[in-house]
Tab-separated table of C-alpha atoms and ligand atoms in Angstrom:
chain	number	residue	atom	x	y	z
T	1	MET	CA	-7.615	3.996	23.648
T	2	ALA	CA	-6.939	1.838	20.604
T	3	ALA	CA	-9.736	-0.524	19.586
T	4	ILE	CA	-7.254	-3.223	18.649
T	5	ARG	CA	-3.675	-3.608	19.792
T	6	VAL	CA	-1.072	-6.034	18.546
T	7	SER	CA	2.054	-6.338	20.705
T	8	HIS	CA	5.284	-8.063	19.642
T	9	LEU	CA	3.359	-10.638	17.668
T	10	VAL	CA	5.376	-13.559	16.300
T	11	LYS	CA	4.252	-16.540	14.228
T	12	ARG	CA	6.940	-19.094	13.554
T	13	TYR	CA	6.465	-22.163	11.385
T	14	PRO	CA	9.087	-24.927	11.466
T	15	GLU	CA	10.706	-23.670	8.279
T	16	LYS	CA	9.764	-20.028	8.350
T	17	THR	CA	9.036	-17.046	10.585
T	18	ALA	CA	5.938	-15.677	8.873
T	19	VAL	CA	5.342	-12.797	11.319
T	20	ASP	CA	8.431	-11.494	13.080
T	21	ASP	CA	7.694	-9.273	16.095
T	22	ILE	CA	5.139	-6.773	14.843
T	23	SER	CA	3.321	-4.204	16.946
T	24	PHE	CA	0.599	-1.786	15.912
T	25	GLU	CA	-2.689	-0.303	17.029
T	26	ILE	CA	-5.936	0.277	15.188
T	27	GLY	CA	-8.207	3.114	16.226
T	28	GLU	CA	-11.965	2.808	16.583
T	29	GLY	CA	-13.310	3.301	13.051
T	30	GLU	CA	-9.858	3.235	11.484
T	31	PHE	CA	-9.195	1.599	8.125
T	32	LEU	CA	-5.669	0.172	8.305
T	33	VAL	CA	-4.073	-1.287	5.189
T	34	LEU	CA	-1.299	-3.888	5.311
T	35	VAL	CA	0.736	-3.795	2.133
T	36	GLY	CA	3.842	-5.642	1.036
T	37	PRO	CA	5.183	-8.142	-1.471
T	38	SER	CA	3.901	-11.701	-1.684
T	39	GLY	CA	5.046	-13.877	1.227
T	40	CYS	CA	5.752	-10.991	3.635
T	41	GLY	CA	3.234	-12.218	6.241
T	42	LYS	CA	0.052	-10.275	5.475
T	43	THR	CA	-2.343	-13.230	5.407
T	44	THR	CA	-0.740	-14.740	8.498
T	45	THR	CA	-1.261	-11.442	10.354
T	46	LEU	CA	-4.955	-11.447	9.442
T	47	ARG	CA	-5.347	-15.105	10.429
T	48	LEU	CA	-3.750	-14.337	13.804
T	49	LEU	CA	-6.190	-11.453	14.324
T	50	ALA	CA	-9.110	-13.701	13.389
T	51	GLY	CA	-7.884	-16.461	15.718
T	52	LEU	CA	-7.392	-18.950	12.882
T	53	GLU	CA	-3.722	-19.229	13.892
T	54	ALA	CA	-2.250	-19.165	17.399
T	55	PRO	CA	0.674	-16.792	17.941
T	56	THR	CA	4.083	-18.233	18.818
T	57	SER	CA	4.481	-15.250	21.138
T	58	GLY	CA	3.093	-11.765	21.624
T	59	GLY	CA	-0.404	-10.535	22.324
T	60	ILE	CA	-3.550	-9.454	20.518
T	61	TYR	CA	-5.916	-7.178	22.438
T	62	PHE	CA	-9.468	-6.156	21.591
T	63	GLY	CA	-9.802	-3.116	23.822
T	64	GLU	CA	-8.359	-4.148	27.207
T	65	ARG	CA	-8.974	-7.827	26.644
T	66	CYS	CA	-6.247	-10.204	25.467
T	67	VAL	CA	-7.914	-12.488	22.918
T	68	ASN	CA	-5.008	-14.925	22.403
T	69	GLU	CA	-7.007	-17.742	23.983
T	70	ILE	CA	-10.368	-16.749	22.497
T	71	ARG	CA	-11.683	-19.034	19.741
T	72	PRO	CA	-12.339	-17.517	16.305
T	73	ARG	CA	-16.123	-17.629	16.496
T	74	ASP	CA	-16.093	-15.905	19.879
T	75	ARG	CA	-13.959	-13.002	18.631
T	76	ASN	CA	-16.773	-11.529	16.537
T	77	VAL	CA	-14.533	-10.876	13.554
T	78	ALA	CA	-15.763	-10.764	9.946
T	79	MET	CA	-13.216	-11.828	7.346
T	80	VAL	CA	-13.141	-11.835	3.559
T	81	PHE	CA	-10.698	-14.493	2.389
T	82	GLN	CA	-8.290	-14.148	-0.492
T	83	ASP	CA	-9.884	-17.062	-2.364
T	84	TYR	CA	-13.386	-15.737	-1.493
T	85	ALA	CA	-14.685	-19.115	-0.339
T	86	VAL	CA	-18.440	-19.237	-0.998
T	87	PHE	CA	-20.630	-22.262	-0.374
T	88	PRO	CA	-21.444	-23.824	-3.765
T	89	HIS	CA	-24.679	-25.507	-2.656
T	90	MET	CA	-26.233	-22.327	-1.212
T	91	THR	CA	-27.922	-19.506	-3.097
T	92	VAL	CA	-26.312	-16.085	-3.125
T	93	PHE	CA	-28.865	-14.953	-0.542
T	94	GLU	CA	-28.038	-17.827	1.823
T	95	ASN	CA	-24.325	-17.324	1.326
T	96	ILE	CA	-24.610	-13.690	2.373
T	97	ALA	CA	-26.961	-14.526	5.247
T	98	TYR	CA	-24.739	-17.329	6.555
T	99	GLY	CA	-22.956	-15.469	9.344
T	100	LEU	CA	-26.183	-13.856	10.519
T	101	ARG	CA	-28.082	-17.165	10.656
T	102	ALA	CA	-25.210	-18.703	12.628
T	103	ARG	CA	-25.733	-15.892	15.145
T	104	HIS	CA	-29.527	-16.340	15.262
T	105	VAL	CA	-30.294	-12.898	13.898
T	106	PRO	CA	-34.077	-12.540	13.254
T	107	SER	CA	-35.204	-13.284	9.665
T	108	LYS	CA	-36.573	-9.818	9.073
T	109	VAL	CA	-33.231	-8.219	9.975
T	110	ILE	CA	-31.412	-10.741	7.784
T	111	GLN	CA	-33.694	-9.878	4.865
T	112	GLU	CA	-33.010	-6.153	5.284
T	113	ARG	CA	-29.286	-6.430	5.691
T	114	VAL	CA	-28.777	-8.869	2.826
T	115	SER	CA	-30.847	-6.649	0.525
T	116	LYS	CA	-28.833	-3.595	1.461
T	117	ALA	CA	-25.423	-5.240	1.080
T	118	ALA	CA	-26.414	-6.903	-2.191
T	119	ALA	CA	-27.657	-3.563	-3.524
T	120	THR	CA	-24.437	-1.827	-2.485
T	121	PHE	CA	-22.361	-4.408	-4.333
T	122	ARG	CA	-24.843	-4.538	-7.249
T	123	ILE	CA	-25.636	-8.227	-6.962
T	124	ASP	CA	-29.228	-7.785	-5.787
T	125	HIS	CA	-30.529	-9.277	-9.052
T	126	LEU	CA	-28.516	-12.465	-8.402
T	127	LEU	CA	-29.791	-13.423	-4.941
T	128	ARG	CA	-31.500	-16.619	-6.105
T	129	ARG	CA	-28.578	-17.950	-8.090
T	130	LYS	CA	-25.969	-20.487	-7.041
T	131	PRO	CA	-22.285	-19.454	-7.049
T	132	ARG	CA	-21.491	-21.574	-10.132
T	133	GLN	CA	-23.862	-19.337	-12.111
T	134	LEU	CA	-21.778	-16.277	-11.249
T	135	SER	CA	-18.623	-14.720	-12.666
T	136	GLY	CA	-15.511	-14.545	-10.465
T	137	GLY	CA	-16.151	-10.868	-9.813
T	138	GLU	CA	-19.738	-11.545	-8.756
T	139	ARG	CA	-18.638	-14.338	-6.409
T	140	GLN	CA	-16.129	-11.968	-4.915
T	141	ARG	CA	-18.883	-9.449	-4.217
T	142	VAL	CA	-20.943	-12.199	-2.545
T	143	ALA	CA	-18.010	-12.838	-0.204
T	144	LEU	CA	-17.705	-9.109	0.511
T	145	SER	CA	-21.442	-8.808	1.176
T	146	ARG	CA	-21.311	-11.782	3.550
T	147	ALA	CA	-18.694	-10.033	5.679
T	148	MET	CA	-20.328	-6.620	5.505
T	149	VAL	CA	-23.787	-7.698	6.700
T	150	ARG	CA	-22.228	-8.680	9.998
T	151	ASP	CA	-22.078	-6.512	13.121
T	152	ALA	CA	-18.501	-7.442	13.853
T	153	ASP	CA	-15.994	-5.800	16.192
T	154	LEU	CA	-13.258	-6.104	13.565
T	155	TYR	CA	-13.369	-6.500	9.785
T	156	LEU	CA	-10.549	-8.243	7.945
T	157	TYR	CA	-10.069	-8.273	4.172
T	158	ASP	CA	-7.447	-10.407	2.449
T	159	GLU	CA	-6.813	-9.006	-1.044
T	160	PRO	CA	-10.537	-9.077	-1.783
T	161	LEU	CA	-10.371	-7.175	-5.067
T	162	ALA	CA	-7.413	-8.917	-6.697
T	163	ASN	CA	-9.629	-10.737	-9.184
T	164	LEU	CA	-11.805	-7.828	-10.281
T	165	ASP	CA	-11.189	-5.785	-13.411
T	166	ALA	CA	-10.141	-2.165	-12.989
T	167	GLN	CA	-13.603	-0.616	-13.252
T	168	LEU	CA	-15.229	-2.960	-10.742
T	169	ARG	CA	-12.244	-2.705	-8.467
T	170	HIS	CA	-12.552	1.056	-8.155
T	171	GLN	CA	-16.267	0.767	-7.531
T	172	ALA	CA	-15.810	-1.996	-4.948
T	173	ARG	CA	-13.177	0.073	-3.102
T	174	GLU	CA	-15.686	2.879	-2.753
T	175	ASP	CA	-18.406	0.465	-1.630
T	176	ILE	CA	-16.179	-1.095	1.022
T	177	LEU	CA	-15.181	2.332	2.355
T	178	THR	CA	-18.787	3.555	2.371
T	179	LEU	CA	-19.932	0.565	4.403
T	180	HIS	CA	-16.868	0.859	6.622
T	181	ARG	CA	-17.727	4.480	7.478
T	182	GLU	CA	-21.312	3.561	8.261
T	183	LYS	CA	-20.167	0.863	10.657
T	184	GLY	CA	-17.348	2.869	12.242
T	185	LYS	CA	-15.485	-0.300	13.262
T	186	PRO	CA	-11.762	-1.046	12.971
T	187	SER	CA	-10.772	-2.747	9.738
T	188	VAL	CA	-7.595	-4.296	8.391
T	189	TYR	CA	-7.319	-4.550	4.653
T	190	VAL	CA	-4.536	-6.503	2.949
T	191	THR	CA	-3.255	-5.805	-0.524
T	192	HIS	CA	0.031	-6.161	-2.410
T	193	ASP	CA	-0.943	-3.141	-4.519
T	194	GLN	CA	0.517	0.082	-3.140
T	195	SER	CA	-1.838	2.270	-5.186
T	196	GLU	CA	-4.826	0.471	-3.634
T	197	ALA	CA	-3.247	0.963	-0.208
T	198	MET	CA	-2.771	4.684	-0.899
T	199	ALA	CA	-6.339	5.023	-2.160
T	200	MET	CA	-7.976	3.262	0.791
T	201	GLY	CA	-5.939	3.410	3.980
T	202	ASP	CA	-6.381	5.911	6.807
T	203	ARG	CA	-2.969	4.546	7.661
T	204	ILE	CA	-0.787	2.025	5.881
T	205	ALA	CA	1.631	-0.529	7.330
T	206	VAL	CA	4.342	-1.571	4.881
T	207	MET	CA	5.501	-5.128	5.565
T	208	ARG	CA	8.605	-6.979	4.444
T	209	ALA	CA	9.777	-10.434	5.515
T	210	GLY	CA	7.436	-10.621	8.509
T	211	LYS	CA	8.239	-7.160	9.831
T	212	ILE	CA	6.512	-3.793	9.626
T	213	GLU	CA	8.971	-1.437	7.950
T	214	GLN	CA	6.884	1.680	8.551
T	215	ILE	CA	3.339	2.592	9.503
T	216	GLY	CA	1.740	5.954	8.753
T	217	THR	CA	-0.568	7.871	6.481
T	218	GLY	CA	-0.031	7.554	2.741
T	219	ALA	CA	1.448	11.056	2.660
T	220	GLU	CA	3.900	10.234	5.463
T	221	LEU	CA	5.110	7.089	3.737
T	222	TYR	CA	5.453	8.893	0.449
T	223	GLU	CA	7.116	12.063	1.691
T	224	ARG	CA	9.124	10.711	4.613
T	225	PRO	CA	9.983	7.056	3.990
T	226	HIS	CA	12.141	5.684	6.810
T	227	ASN	CA	14.138	3.480	4.507
T	228	LEU	CA	14.868	2.646	0.916
T	229	PHE	CA	12.423	-0.270	0.793
T	230	VAL	CA	9.451	1.920	1.730
T	231	ALA	CA	10.612	4.691	-0.602
T	232	TYR	CA	10.790	2.253	-3.495
T	233	PHE	CA	7.606	0.332	-2.667
T	234	ILE	CA	5.328	3.380	-2.346
T	235	GLY	CA	4.697	5.494	-5.442
T	236	THR	CA	4.331	4.648	-9.104
T	237	PRO	CA	6.421	4.806	-11.185
T	238	SER	CA	8.918	3.955	-8.424
T	239	ILE	CA	11.386	6.461	-7.054
T	240	ASN	CA	14.640	6.811	-9.086
T	241	LEU	CA	17.758	5.770	-7.188
T	242	PHE	CA	21.244	7.056	-7.903
T	243	ASP	CA	24.554	6.386	-6.214
T	244	VAL	CA	26.054	9.798	-5.506
T	245	GLU	CA	29.205	11.066	-3.903
T	246	LEU	CA	28.885	13.916	-1.427
T	247	VAL	CA	31.448	16.587	-2.312
T	248	GLY	CA	32.299	19.958	-0.711
T	249	GLU	CA	33.066	22.695	-3.258
T	250	ASN	CA	32.569	26.460	-3.744
T	251	GLY	CA	31.274	26.821	-0.211
T	252	GLY	CA	28.515	24.293	-0.793
T	253	LEU	CA	27.737	20.597	-0.676
T	254	TRP	CA	27.206	18.770	-3.969
T	255	VAL	CA	25.918	15.361	-4.957
T	256	ARG	CA	27.869	14.047	-7.867
T	257	ASN	CA	28.253	11.017	-10.102
T	258	GLN	CA	29.159	10.286	-13.736
T	259	ALA	CA	25.903	11.786	-14.955
T	260	PHE	CA	25.348	14.959	-12.926
T	261	SER	CA	26.558	17.396	-10.306
T	262	LEU	CA	23.854	19.029	-8.192
T	263	ARG	CA	24.204	21.569	-5.402
T	264	LEU	CA	22.259	20.705	-2.266
T	265	PRO	CA	19.980	23.360	-0.774
T	266	PRO	CA	21.182	24.626	2.654
T	267	VAL	CA	18.829	22.496	4.783
T	268	LEU	CA	19.944	19.273	3.118
T	269	ALA	CA	23.586	20.353	3.092
T	270	GLU	CA	23.455	20.817	6.851
T	271	ARG	CA	21.788	17.453	7.443
T	272	LEU	CA	24.132	15.520	5.183
T	273	HIS	CA	27.367	17.272	6.119
T	274	PRO	CA	28.481	14.359	8.371
T	275	TYR	CA	28.590	12.180	5.249
T	276	LEU	CA	30.988	14.416	3.315
T	277	GLY	CA	33.166	12.263	1.050
T	278	ARG	CA	30.832	9.250	1.323
T	279	THR	CA	28.788	7.594	-1.387
T	280	LEU	CA	25.062	7.656	-0.613
T	281	LYS	CA	21.889	6.533	-2.311
T	282	MET	CA	19.810	9.432	-3.545
T	283	GLY	CA	16.138	8.968	-4.361
T	284	LEU	CA	14.307	11.318	-6.736
T	285	ARG	CA	10.585	10.850	-7.283
T	286	PRO	CA	9.594	10.958	-10.965
T	287	GLU	CA	7.404	14.036	-10.353
T	288	ASP	CA	10.312	15.919	-8.822
T	289	LEU	CA	12.018	16.051	-12.213
T	290	HIS	CA	10.609	18.915	-14.271
T	291	VAL	CA	10.726	20.470	-17.706
T	292	PRO	CA	12.982	23.444	-16.752
T	293	ARG	CA	10.685	26.206	-17.965
T	294	LEU	CA	7.712	24.655	-16.102
T	295	ALA	CA	9.518	23.965	-12.825
T	296	PRO	CA	7.880	25.362	-9.659
T	297	PHE	CA	11.266	26.657	-8.410
T	298	ALA	CA	14.202	28.728	-9.721
T	299	VAL	CA	16.225	26.679	-12.198
T	300	THR	CA	19.985	27.195	-12.444
T	301	GLU	CA	22.978	25.263	-13.747
T	302	GLU	CA	23.270	23.828	-10.240
T	303	ASN	CA	19.974	21.959	-10.123
T	304	GLN	CA	19.753	20.469	-13.602
T	305	MET	CA	20.600	17.082	-15.010
T	306	LYS	CA	20.334	15.633	-18.488
T	307	GLY	CA	18.846	12.540	-20.012
T	308	VAL	CA	18.073	10.937	-23.363
T	309	VAL	CA	14.390	10.269	-23.942
T	310	ASN	CA	13.715	6.576	-24.653
T	311	VAL	CA	9.952	6.282	-24.269
T	312	ILE	CA	7.103	8.765	-23.794
T	313	GLU	CA	4.057	7.167	-22.226
T	314	PRO	CA	0.860	9.249	-22.045
T	315	THR	CA	-0.982	9.203	-18.713
T	316	ALA	CA	-4.345	10.648	-17.658
T	317	THR	CA	-2.704	13.857	-16.430
T	318	GLY	CA	0.362	14.209	-18.662
T	319	CYS	CA	3.054	11.671	-19.409
T	320	SER	CA	5.734	9.416	-17.983
T	321	VAL	CA	9.053	9.880	-19.724
T	322	TYR	CA	11.621	7.082	-19.567
T	323	LEU	CA	15.165	8.334	-19.962
T	324	SER	CA	18.805	7.272	-19.669
T	325	THR	CA	21.695	9.236	-18.240
T	326	LEU	CA	24.456	10.339	-20.635
T	327	GLU	CA	27.411	8.327	-19.480
T	328	ALA	CA	29.462	5.298	-20.426
T	329	ASN	CA	27.176	3.064	-18.339
T	330	PRO	CA	23.846	4.807	-18.760
T	331	GLN	CA	21.303	4.444	-15.976
T	332	ASP	CA	17.572	4.405	-16.676
T	333	PHE	CA	15.275	6.758	-14.823
T	334	VAL	CA	11.790	8.158	-15.195
T	335	ALA	CA	10.149	11.564	-14.957
T	336	THR	CA	6.431	12.287	-14.834
T	337	PHE	CA	5.142	15.534	-16.293
T	338	ARG	CA	1.769	17.222	-16.064
T	339	THR	CA	1.989	18.088	-19.734
T	340	ARG	CA	2.431	15.946	-22.818
T	341	LEU	CA	5.940	15.822	-24.202
T	342	PRO	CA	5.806	15.896	-28.010
T	343	ALA	CA	7.105	12.776	-29.793
T	344	GLN	CA	9.832	14.832	-31.494
T	345	TYR	CA	11.832	14.561	-28.234
T	346	LEU	CA	12.239	10.798	-28.634
T	347	GLY	CA	15.926	9.918	-28.807
T	348	LYS	CA	16.902	13.513	-27.940
T	349	GLU	CA	18.913	14.823	-25.051
T	350	VAL	CA	16.810	16.956	-22.695
T	351	PRO	CA	17.561	18.994	-19.549
T	352	LEU	CA	15.613	18.272	-16.389
T	353	ALA	CA	15.218	20.539	-13.392
T	354	VAL	CA	15.684	18.570	-10.174
T	355	HIS	CA	13.580	19.547	-7.152
T	356	LEU	CA	16.386	18.876	-4.693
T	357	GLU	CA	14.399	19.982	-1.637
T	358	LYS	CA	12.353	16.839	-2.219
T	359	ALA	CA	15.264	14.447	-2.691
T	360	HIS	CA	15.674	11.465	-0.359
T	361	PHE	CA	18.983	10.138	0.920
T	362	PHE	CA	19.734	6.709	2.294
T	363	HIS	CA	22.702	5.129	4.038
T	364	PRO	CA	24.476	2.913	1.490
T	365	GLU	CA	24.619	-0.128	3.812
T	366	THR	CA	21.721	0.130	6.263
T	367	GLU	CA	19.452	1.756	3.639
T	368	GLN	CA	17.895	3.856	6.417
T	369	SER	CA	16.872	7.402	5.568
T	370	LEU	CA	19.462	10.032	6.482
T	371	LEU	CA	16.879	12.834	6.719
V	401	LIG	N1	0.782	-22.855	7.452
V	401	LIG	C1	2.007	-22.530	7.065
V	401	LIG	N2	3.065	-23.345	7.211
V	401	LIG	C2	4.301	-22.996	6.847
V	401	LIG	N3	4.615	-21.809	6.281
V	401	LIG	C3	3.618	-20.933	6.095
V	401	LIG	C4	2.271	-21.225	6.474
V	401	LIG	N4	1.501	-20.144	6.167
V	401	LIG	C5	2.335	-19.241	5.625
V	401	LIG	N5	3.590	-19.695	5.579
V	401	LIG	C6	4.764	-18.977	5.067
V	401	LIG	O1	4.864	-17.746	5.752
V	401	LIG	C7	5.214	-16.688	4.870
V	401	LIG	C8	4.157	-15.614	4.901
V	401	LIG	O2	2.990	-16.109	4.276
V	401	LIG	P1	1.672	-15.222	4.099
V	401	LIG	O3	1.280	-14.649	5.407
V	401	LIG	O4	0.664	-16.060	3.401
V	401	LIG	O5	2.201	-14.057	3.140
V	401	LIG	P2	1.404	-12.995	2.244
V	401	LIG	O6	-0.051	-13.091	2.584
V	401	LIG	O7	2.007	-11.669	2.604
V	401	LIG	O8	1.679	-13.340	0.820
V	401	LIG	C9	5.401	-17.334	3.518
V	401	LIG	O9	6.758	-17.612	3.330
V	401	LIG	C10	4.601	-18.594	3.610
V	401	LIG	O10	5.116	-19.590	2.757
V	402	LIG	MG1	-1.662	-13.551	1.331
């Protein structure tokens, strides 16, 4: 049975439906990430789970029990807020201990837990200071420690790492996940950063305009996005999108536009046959465009396109190459390679092998996946 269940949850404000009929479950010990653009309803969802907002309709269940009518402090939820509210008049130690004192946990236990959390987040040398004597990143780690010392039934995190620099952010992600695994309790973590979601979530729920567009593992969202929004939101650089016409020729099915003509492999041809003659949106991930001689599949005239190299950007593992198609109205697209492309290719026309088996296709109006 799910540890937490949310059923047709709605939160409507006079001017705005912040959460618009969402349903999901969280397993015992699962780390669920909510990701989506600003204003899509992530914070509202967390506040509903915590009991800080009352739903307009729908139910929230902790195990079998509907908690809609249960006050926040009786839900036993620990939450890290986006603005990491810490009490300015209390020391770091007292800030971290706050939730435990409120629950009359014995002093000795408080001492142990605060020490452990502070050590994990590397603020153990700051326990006697007041928040104003701390950097933003240190204050953030106080707020994290305060949530993580608790024995809660549910942990909620609202973009807790947004204000940390890259190094600290990576470290803090690891620390949060380490403590999460030790506790084995359900957690919901909110971020607008898809790479953070991919790095942390057992499963990820992609939200847009108050709705959950898709929920699944990072690999599922990446490899089998249900719609164009999810395909575009997950992955960096973003998926390339082309309008293509589906054409039957030479006993095969081709996707064609001003810039290229590519023959679909049999599996895709069969799936897309009902759309013969239609214009579809095709998505190609940057890593599914290859230097022809390095492609992990047989390269022919029928699975190549061309582009002019505009920018070569080195990455840790190779490079991102920004190109334009060769047509009257050139379209920009990007390829990522596992090797460095020498600068001499700048401004040159290059062939690219397209891994068509990995292409995505979307309905031009509904933007739902056709695969
Ligand atoms: N208390 C409120 N009153 C009115 N509108 C609100 C309130 N809280 C949030 N909203 C609106 O609901 C939408 C979702 O907000 P929020 O959940 O904070 O989004 P996110 O955390 O994903 O950025 C936004 O349009 C926001 O302006
Ligand atoms: Mg928010």
